GROMACS .gro file of C-alpha atoms in nm:
model
  168
    1MET     CA    1  -1.460  -0.132   0.001
    2ILE     CA    2  -1.159  -0.267   0.120
    3VAL     CA    3  -0.874  -0.172   0.289
    4MET     CA    4  -0.559  -0.209   0.346
    5PRO     CA    5  -0.270  -0.192   0.599
    6SER     CA    6  -0.048   0.097   0.428
    7ASN     CA    7   0.241   0.095   0.244
    8PHE     CA    8   0.306   0.469   0.191
    9GLY     CA    9   0.399   0.739   0.475
   10ALA     CA   10   0.235   0.634   0.822
   11PRO     CA   11   0.287   0.309   0.870
   12THR     CA   12   0.010   0.072   0.970
   13PRO     CA   13   0.045   0.005   1.398
   14ASP     CA   14   0.077  -0.431   1.309
   15GLN     CA   15  -0.216  -0.456   1.569
   16LEU     CA   16  -0.437  -0.314   1.309
   17ALA     CA   17  -0.281  -0.499   1.035
   18VAL     CA   18  -0.284  -0.788   1.099
   19ARG     CA   19  -0.691  -0.717   1.192
   20LEU     CA   20  -0.714  -0.560   0.855
   21ILE     CA   21  -0.557  -0.889   0.678
   22ASN     CA   22  -0.791  -1.129   0.957
   23ILE     CA   23  -1.130  -0.889   0.793
   24LEU     CA   24  -1.004  -0.984   0.442
   25PRO     CA   25  -1.265  -1.286   0.353
   26SER     CA   26  -1.545  -1.134   0.546
   27LYS     CA   27  -1.531  -0.753   0.372
   28ILE     CA   28  -1.451  -0.995   0.056
   29ASN     CA   29  -1.784  -1.242   0.094
   30THR     CA   30  -1.982  -0.923   0.181
   31ILE     CA   31  -1.869  -0.742  -0.100
   32ILE     CA   32  -1.937  -1.035  -0.395
   33SER     CA   33  -2.300  -1.106  -0.174
   34ASP     CA   34  -2.398  -0.770  -0.268
   35ILE     CA   35  -2.344  -0.795  -0.622
   36LEU     CA   36  -2.469  -1.098  -0.619
   37SER     CA   37  -2.769  -1.036  -0.455
   38GLN     CA   38  -2.788  -0.672  -0.724
   39ARG     CA   39  -2.772  -0.493  -0.331
   40SER     CA   40  -2.627  -0.089  -0.375
   41ASN     CA   41  -2.435  -0.006  -0.104
   42PHE     CA   42  -2.399   0.449  -0.119
   43ALA     CA   43  -2.310   0.585   0.177
   44GLN     CA   44  -2.297   0.986   0.072
   45PRO     CA   45  -1.902   1.038   0.177
   46LYS     CA   46  -1.786   1.325   0.496
   47ILE     CA   47  -1.643   1.687   0.344
   48GLN     CA   48  -1.350   1.549   0.474
   49ASP     CA   49  -1.386   1.247   0.280
   50ARG     CA   50  -1.414   1.435   0.000
   51PHE     CA   51  -1.094   1.611  -0.024
   52PHE     CA   52  -0.936   1.286   0.036
   53ALA     CA   53  -1.048   1.113  -0.270
   54ALA     CA   54  -0.942   1.489  -0.502
   55ALA     CA   55  -0.691   1.404  -0.300
   56GLY     CA   56  -0.623   1.022  -0.368
   57LYS     CA   57  -0.665   1.165  -0.791
   58MET     CA   58  -0.385   1.388  -0.784
   59GLU     CA   59  -0.189   1.081  -0.575
   60HIS     CA   60  -0.196   0.931  -1.001
   61PHE     CA   61   0.003   1.181  -1.189
   62GLY     CA   62   0.183   1.258  -0.823
   63ALA     CA   63   0.261   0.878  -0.861
   64LYS     CA   64   0.457   0.915  -1.224
   65ILE     CA   65   0.709   1.221  -1.142
   66PHE     CA   66   0.736   0.972  -0.838
   67GLY     CA   67   0.841   0.676  -1.011
   68SER     CA   68   1.037   0.866  -1.269
   69SER     CA   69   1.216   0.969  -0.989
   70ILE     CA   70   1.399   0.669  -0.845
   71LYS     CA   71   1.765   0.614  -0.836
   72ALA     CA   72   1.977   0.277  -0.884
   73SER     CA   73   2.263   0.376  -0.621
   74ASP     CA   74   2.613   0.262  -0.705
   75SER     CA   75   2.544  -0.104  -0.376
   76CYS     CA   76   2.282  -0.192  -0.706
   77ASN     CA   77   2.338  -0.586  -0.813
   78LYS     CA   78   2.170  -0.541  -1.169
   79CYS     CA   79   1.939  -0.891  -1.018
   80GLY     CA   80   1.593  -0.804  -1.210
   81LEU     CA   81   1.357  -0.822  -0.934
   82CYS     CA   82   1.270  -0.480  -0.960
   83ILE     CA   83   1.204  -0.497  -1.252
   84LYS     CA   84   1.049  -0.845  -1.263
   85ASN     CA   85   0.792  -0.760  -1.026
   86CYS     CA   86   0.726  -0.392  -1.136
   87PRO     CA   87   0.280  -0.476  -1.214
   88GLU     CA   88   0.299  -0.181  -1.459
   89LYS     CA   89   0.704  -0.304  -1.632
   90ASN     CA   90   0.808   0.036  -1.584
   91ILE     CA   91   1.119  -0.054  -1.502
   92SER     CA   92   1.490  -0.155  -1.735
   93ILE     CA   93   1.745  -0.223  -1.777
   94GLN     CA   94   1.962   0.070  -2.042
   95ASN     CA   95   2.276   0.132  -2.066
   96ASP     CA   96   2.369  -0.131  -1.796
   97LYS     CA   97   2.169   0.139  -1.546
   98ILE     CA   98   1.853   0.081  -1.387
   99LYS     CA   99   1.610   0.310  -1.505
  100PHE     CA  100   1.268   0.382  -1.442
  101GLY     CA  101   1.018   0.452  -1.677
  102PHE     CA  102   0.640   0.726  -1.635
  103LYS     CA  103   0.443   0.434  -1.541
  104CYS     CA  104   0.542   0.402  -1.157
  105ILE     CA  105   0.106   0.348  -0.988
  106TRP     CA  106   0.297   0.367  -0.656
  107CYS     CA  107   0.309   0.035  -0.472
  108LEU     CA  108   0.689   0.072  -0.435
  109LYS     CA  109   0.736  -0.329  -0.459
  110CYS     CA  110   1.072  -0.135  -0.664
  111ILE     CA  111   1.165   0.008  -0.332
  112TYR     CA  112   1.075  -0.218  -0.050
  113GLY     CA  113   1.180  -0.550  -0.279
  114CYS     CA  114   1.526  -0.511  -0.321
  115PRO     CA  115   1.752  -0.662  -0.198
  116CYS     CA  116   2.106  -0.447  -0.121
  117GLY     CA  117   1.845  -0.178  -0.021
  118ALA     CA  118   1.956   0.002  -0.368
  119LEU     CA  119   1.613   0.223  -0.512
  120ASN     CA  120   1.549   0.556  -0.335
  121PRO     CA  121   1.305   0.771  -0.444
  122GLY     CA  122   1.431   1.126  -0.539
  123MET     CA  123   1.098   1.378  -0.440
  124MET     CA  124   0.945   1.211  -0.136
  125LYS     CA  125   1.067   1.040   0.038
  126SER     CA  126   0.914   1.057   0.291
  127ALA     CA  127   0.632   0.792   0.138
  128VAL     CA  128   0.884   0.565   0.196
  129ILE     CA  129   0.834   0.378   0.536
  130LYS     CA  130   1.150   0.365   0.725
  131ASP     CA  131   1.153   0.014   0.794
  132GLY     CA  132   0.998  -0.088   0.455
  133PHE     CA  133   0.708  -0.299   0.421
  134SER     CA  134   0.635  -0.642   0.381
  135ILE     CA  135   0.225  -0.821   0.334
  136ASN     CA  136   0.398  -1.059   0.387
  137ARG     CA  137   0.487  -1.073   0.693
  138ALA     CA  138   0.143  -0.820   0.774
  139LYS     CA  139  -0.019  -1.199   0.603
  140GLN     CA  140   0.258  -1.406   0.810
  141MET     CA  141   0.131  -1.232   1.125
  142ALA     CA  142  -0.221  -1.234   1.067
  143GLU     CA  143  -0.165  -1.631   1.100
  144VAL     CA  144  -0.047  -1.679   1.466
  145HIS     CA  145  -0.295  -1.375   1.600
  146LYS     CA  146  -0.618  -1.456   1.348
  147ASP     CA  147  -0.851  -1.353   1.752
  148ASP     CA  148  -0.717  -1.001   1.773
  149LYS     CA  149  -1.019  -0.730   1.878
  150THR     CA  150  -0.970  -0.404   1.830
  151GLU     CA  151  -0.919  -0.284   2.173
  152GLY     CA  152  -0.685  -0.113   2.254
  153LEU     CA  153  -0.620  -0.019   1.915
  154PRO     CA  154  -0.603   0.377   1.895
  155LYS     CA  155  -0.969   0.529   1.795
  156ASN     CA  156  -0.944   0.870   1.664
  157GLY     CA  157  -0.697   1.040   1.514
  158LEU     CA  158  -0.567   0.852   1.121
  159TRP     CA  159  -0.671   0.511   1.216
  160GLY     CA  160  -1.030   0.560   1.322
  161GLY     CA  161  -1.158   0.538   1.022
  162ILE     CA  162  -1.050   0.302   0.992
  163ILE     CA  163  -1.105   0.058   1.313
  164LYS     CA  164  -1.464   0.118   1.218
  165TYR     CA  165  -1.425   0.001   0.965
  166LEU     CA  166  -1.339  -0.317   1.141
  167GLU     CA  167  -1.535  -0.318   1.339
  168GLU     CA  168  -1.839  -0.290   1.063
   0.00000   0.00000   0.00000
C-alpha cells in the first residue's frame, strides 16, 4: 500500500507529509520485491477500515458530482491550465466558458493549480484545503528534511494509522 499526503479535507501536517514522501522509495521497493517473489501480503481489515473502504467506493460517484459542480469565477482568464492538467480530460471551454463534465476523480489539480484562484466547487467546499495543496512543495520539504523521524507526530486520532504505516 502507498500512502500520500492528503489533498482533500484535512491537510497533512508538514512533518508527516515530509515523512510520507521520503518513505515512498522504500515502500515501492518492498511492493516490487513482494510481486517478484510472488509473496502475498493480505491483512484482515479492521471494522472501521471496512467502513472507510465502503466510503471510498461511494467517493467515485461523489467525485463525478463534485467535479460537475465546479464553476469558474469572473477572475478566470481562460489560460487553459486546468484543461491541460486534468488527468481525465473533464474540463473544456464551451461558448467561451470553462465547463466541467462528469469524469472528475477528485484529484483537485484544477482548483489547486489555478493561477487566478478562479475555480470553486458548488458543493462540498470543505473538501478543498483552505491554504491549498502542492505536491511539489511537499517534495521540496522532503529534500530538505531527509532524516526526519516520526517522533513528535500525533500517534492517535486521524494520523495514527499513517504513523503506523511509516513505522512498519
